[in-house]
Each structure stands twice: as structure tokens, then as C-alpha cells.
mmCIF file of C-alpha atoms in Angstrom:
data_model
loop_
_atom_site.group_PDB
_atom_site.id
_atom_site.type_symbol
_atom_site.label_atom_id
_atom_site.label_comp_id
_atom_site.label_asym_id
_atom_site.label_seq_id
_atom_site.Cartn_x
_atom_site.Cartn_y
_atom_site.Cartn_z
ATOM 1 C CA MET A 96 -13.350 0.365 14.595
ATOM 2 C CA ALA A 97 -10.098 0.918 15.907
ATOM 3 C CA ARG A 98 -7.816 3.889 14.061
ATOM 4 C CA SER A 99 -5.122 1.723 14.382
ATOM 5 C CA TYR A 100 -4.083 -2.151 14.326
ATOM 6 C CA SER A 101 -1.128 -4.388 14.430
ATOM 7 C CA MET A 102 -0.526 -8.094 13.826
ATOM 8 C CA GLU A 103 2.636 -9.802 12.972
ATOM 9 C CA GLY A 104 4.736 -7.697 10.142
ATOM 10 C CA VAL A 105 2.102 -5.313 9.340
ATOM 11 C CA ASP A 106 0.785 -2.382 10.999
ATOM 12 C CA MET A 107 -2.285 -0.215 9.728
ATOM 13 C CA ARG A 108 -3.686 3.248 10.829
ATOM 14 C CA ILE A 109 -4.996 6.466 9.993
ATOM 15 C CA HIS A 110 -3.168 9.425 9.947
ATOM 16 C CA GLY A 111 -5.601 12.191 8.770
ATOM 17 C CA SER A 112 -7.143 11.197 5.961
ATOM 18 C CA VAL A 113 -4.621 8.745 4.964
ATOM 19 C CA LEU A 114 -4.701 4.889 5.702
ATOM 20 C CA GLU A 115 -1.021 4.087 6.668
ATOM 21 C CA ILE A 116 0.123 0.228 5.928
ATOM 22 C CA ARG A 117 3.835 -0.591 7.044
ATOM 23 C CA THR A 118 4.593 -4.032 6.253
ATOM 24 C CA GLU A 119 8.327 -5.391 7.616
ATOM 25 C CA GLY A 120 9.783 -8.876 7.756
ATOM 26 C CA GLU A 121 9.236 -11.855 5.347
ATOM 27 C CA ARG A 122 5.799 -12.094 3.290
ATOM 28 C CA THR A 123 4.761 -14.615 1.236
ATOM 29 C CA HIS A 124 1.484 -15.395 -0.208
ATOM 30 C CA ALA A 125 0.256 -17.414 2.988
ATOM 31 C CA ASN A 126 0.693 -15.018 5.344
ATOM 32 C CA GLY A 127 -1.236 -12.143 3.418
ATOM 33 C CA SER A 128 -4.688 -12.766 3.630
ATOM 34 C CA SER A 129 -5.382 -11.613 7.087
ATOM 35 C CA ALA A 130 -3.973 -8.581 6.638
ATOM 36 C CA ALA A 131 -5.770 -8.053 3.324
ATOM 37 C CA ASN A 132 -9.114 -8.590 5.177
ATOM 38 C CA THR A 133 -8.424 -6.455 7.959
ATOM 39 C CA PHE A 134 -6.956 -3.741 5.260
ATOM 40 C CA GLU A 135 -10.316 -4.047 3.229
ATOM 41 C CA SER A 136 -12.262 -3.450 6.526
ATOM 42 C CA PHE A 137 -10.278 -0.500 7.343
ATOM 43 C CA LEU A 138 -11.358 0.926 3.858
ATOM 44 C CA LEU A 139 -14.630 0.102 4.241
ATOM 45 C CA ALA A 140 -15.373 1.268 7.775
ATOM 46 C CA MET A 141 -13.145 4.839 7.543
ATOM 47 C CA ASP A 142 -13.219 5.284 3.684
ATOM 48 C CA PRO A 143 -9.970 7.023 3.349
ATOM 49 C CA PRO A 144 -9.500 8.826 0.100
ATOM 50 C CA GLY A 145 -5.688 8.205 0.360
ATOM 51 C CA VAL A 146 -3.707 5.104 1.275
ATOM 52 C CA LEU A 147 0.220 4.999 1.731
ATOM 53 C CA PHE A 148 2.350 1.593 1.645
ATOM 54 C CA ASP A 149 5.309 1.503 3.619
ATOM 55 C CA ILE A 150 7.186 -1.618 2.599
ATOM 56 C CA ARG A 151 10.621 -0.662 3.003
ATOM 57 C CA GLY A 152 10.898 -3.322 5.897
ATOM 58 C CA ALA A 153 9.570 -5.966 3.956
ATOM 59 C CA HIS A 154 11.330 -8.766 2.114
ATOM 60 C CA TYR A 155 8.616 -10.432 -0.533
ATOM 61 C CA VAL A 156 8.961 -14.018 -1.299
ATOM 62 C CA PHE A 157 6.269 -14.504 -4.283
ATOM 63 C CA SER A 158 6.322 -16.221 -7.563
ATOM 64 C CA ASP A 159 5.296 -14.048 -10.612
ATOM 65 C CA LEU A 160 2.005 -15.237 -10.699
ATOM 66 C CA GLU A 161 1.671 -14.377 -7.084
ATOM 67 C CA TRP A 162 2.911 -10.799 -7.319
ATOM 68 C CA GLN A 163 0.865 -10.143 -10.181
ATOM 69 C CA GLU A 164 -2.451 -11.488 -8.195
ATOM 70 C CA ARG A 165 -0.970 -9.071 -5.352
ATOM 71 C CA ALA A 166 -0.441 -6.132 -7.844
ATOM 72 C CA ARG A 167 -4.334 -6.722 -9.116
ATOM 73 C CA SER A 168 -5.698 -7.363 -5.650
ATOM 74 C CA LEU A 169 -4.218 -4.440 -4.082
ATOM 75 C CA ALA A 170 -5.359 -1.818 -6.960
ATOM 76 C CA ARG A 171 -8.865 -2.996 -6.983
ATOM 77 C CA MET A 172 -9.024 -2.619 -3.726
ATOM 78 C CA CYS A 173 -7.638 1.056 -4.060
ATOM 79 C CA GLN A 174 -9.667 1.412 -6.743
ATOM 80 C CA GLY A 175 -11.170 5.269 -6.479
ATOM 81 C CA ARG A 176 -8.365 6.515 -4.000
ATOM 82 C CA LEU A 177 -4.864 7.992 -4.069
ATOM 83 C CA MET A 178 -1.941 5.388 -3.291
ATOM 84 C CA THR A 179 1.737 6.093 -2.628
ATOM 85 C CA VAL A 180 4.350 3.426 -1.741
ATOM 86 C CA VAL A 181 7.210 3.999 0.234
ATOM 87 C CA ASP A 182 9.513 1.363 -0.836
ATOM 88 C CA ARG A 183 13.645 0.768 -1.494
ATOM 89 C CA GLU A 184 15.477 0.631 -4.308
ATOM 90 C CA ASP A 185 15.209 -3.225 -4.912
ATOM 91 C CA GLN A 186 11.582 -3.091 -4.698
ATOM 92 C CA SER A 187 10.895 -0.765 -7.728
ATOM 93 C CA GLU A 188 9.594 -3.134 -9.978
ATOM 94 C CA GLN A 189 6.920 -4.924 -7.481
ATOM 95 C CA THR A 190 5.976 -1.014 -6.891
ATOM 96 C CA ARG A 191 5.486 -0.352 -10.467
ATOM 97 C CA ALA A 192 3.576 -3.471 -11.065
ATOM 98 C CA VAL A 193 1.157 -2.259 -8.432
ATOM 99 C CA LEU A 194 1.181 1.615 -9.230
ATOM 100 C CA ASP A 195 0.839 0.455 -13.358
ATOM 101 C CA ILE A 196 -2.559 -1.451 -12.311
ATOM 102 C CA HIS A 197 -3.907 0.877 -10.366
ATOM 103 C CA THR A 198 -3.350 3.296 -13.125
ATOM 104 C CA GLU A 199 -4.994 1.119 -15.771
ATOM 105 C CA ARG A 200 -8.262 1.732 -13.389
ATOM 106 C CA GLY A 201 -8.211 5.036 -13.019
ATOM 107 C CA GLY A 202 -6.440 5.600 -9.853
ATOM 108 C CA ARG A 203 -3.314 8.206 -9.337
ATOM 109 C CA GLY A 204 -0.613 6.720 -7.411
ATOM 110 C CA ARG A 205 3.680 7.424 -6.787
ATOM 111 C CA ALA A 206 6.610 5.790 -5.584
ATOM 112 C CA PHE A 207 9.039 7.475 -2.849
ATOM 113 C CA ARG A 208 12.072 6.555 -0.728
ATOM 114 C CA SER A 209 10.525 8.765 2.021
ATOM 115 C CA ARG A 210 7.786 8.904 4.248
ATOM 116 C CA ALA A 211 7.390 11.997 5.054
ATOM 117 C CA LYS A 212 7.498 13.124 0.999
ATOM 118 C CA ALA A 213 4.972 10.468 0.521
ATOM 119 C CA LEU A 214 3.005 11.857 3.234
ATOM 120 C CA GLU A 215 3.543 15.426 1.676
ATOM 121 C CA TRP A 216 2.671 14.759 -2.010
ATOM 122 C CA MET A 217 -0.588 12.776 -0.967
ATOM 123 C CA ARG A 218 -2.029 15.919 1.405
ATOM 124 C CA ASP A 219 -0.983 17.957 -1.742
ATOM 125 C CA MET A 220 -2.997 15.995 -3.980
ATOM 126 C CA LEU A 221 -5.904 15.548 -1.499
ATOM 127 C CA ALA A 222 -6.460 19.312 -1.327
ATOM 128 C CA GLN A 223 -6.531 19.982 -4.885
ATOM 129 C CA ALA A 224 -9.093 17.034 -5.366
#
């Protein structure tokens, strides 16, 4: 499997032991299934202990129900992995929903405004494990 993959609005790559996913542009419920399938393939093939989502360039157009479904799906896929989300201030509520569900499932995660700080925290947490 490739160590990086790009499709419209989504870039995925392995950075050390962390799978990084960067999304940009308008994201709707309809355009999420192919990205989710690719994400699951990366997780299965490379089994990274950490996942970093950089969503600062994305604009999500989801209903409340669609957002809850997305949050549960991401938390399920990341179960057993450390998770960080790099977001903008106006995305904090959406990010919190994902991280709360991830925590309820026994995961650890945190939100950041900086990719560098997110990677540093993740590396420190993985080194302690």
C-alpha cells in the first residue's frame, strides 16, 4: 500500500508512526464514503498507533444527525489509537464531539490549532506508551 494518498479534498500520509489526514474544501455527507474507505484501508494495512486529522482547510456541511454519525464512525475507526485534531476555533464544537466519543470508547485524544504542536504531543504520548 502507498504511504501517501490524495483525492479531491483529502490527503493521507504516514508520518513516522502517525497517519495524517488533511481535509480541505466543502465536505458533505455524500463525499465522505470514499475517503472513509481509504482511511480504513490505511488503518488496516499500516496499523498506526496515532491518527492526526488536520481539518483547518475544511468546511463541513452536515446536519446534526450526519455529524453525530461521522463522529461515531471516526471514533470507532480510531479505537485503540491516539487521536489529535488540528482545527479552527469555529470547528471546536465538532471536534469536541469526535474526541468525546473517542474518549467514551477508551481512547485518548486532544485538539490543537497547530500541526507541529499536535505532532509533538502525539510523539510524547506514544513514547510514554
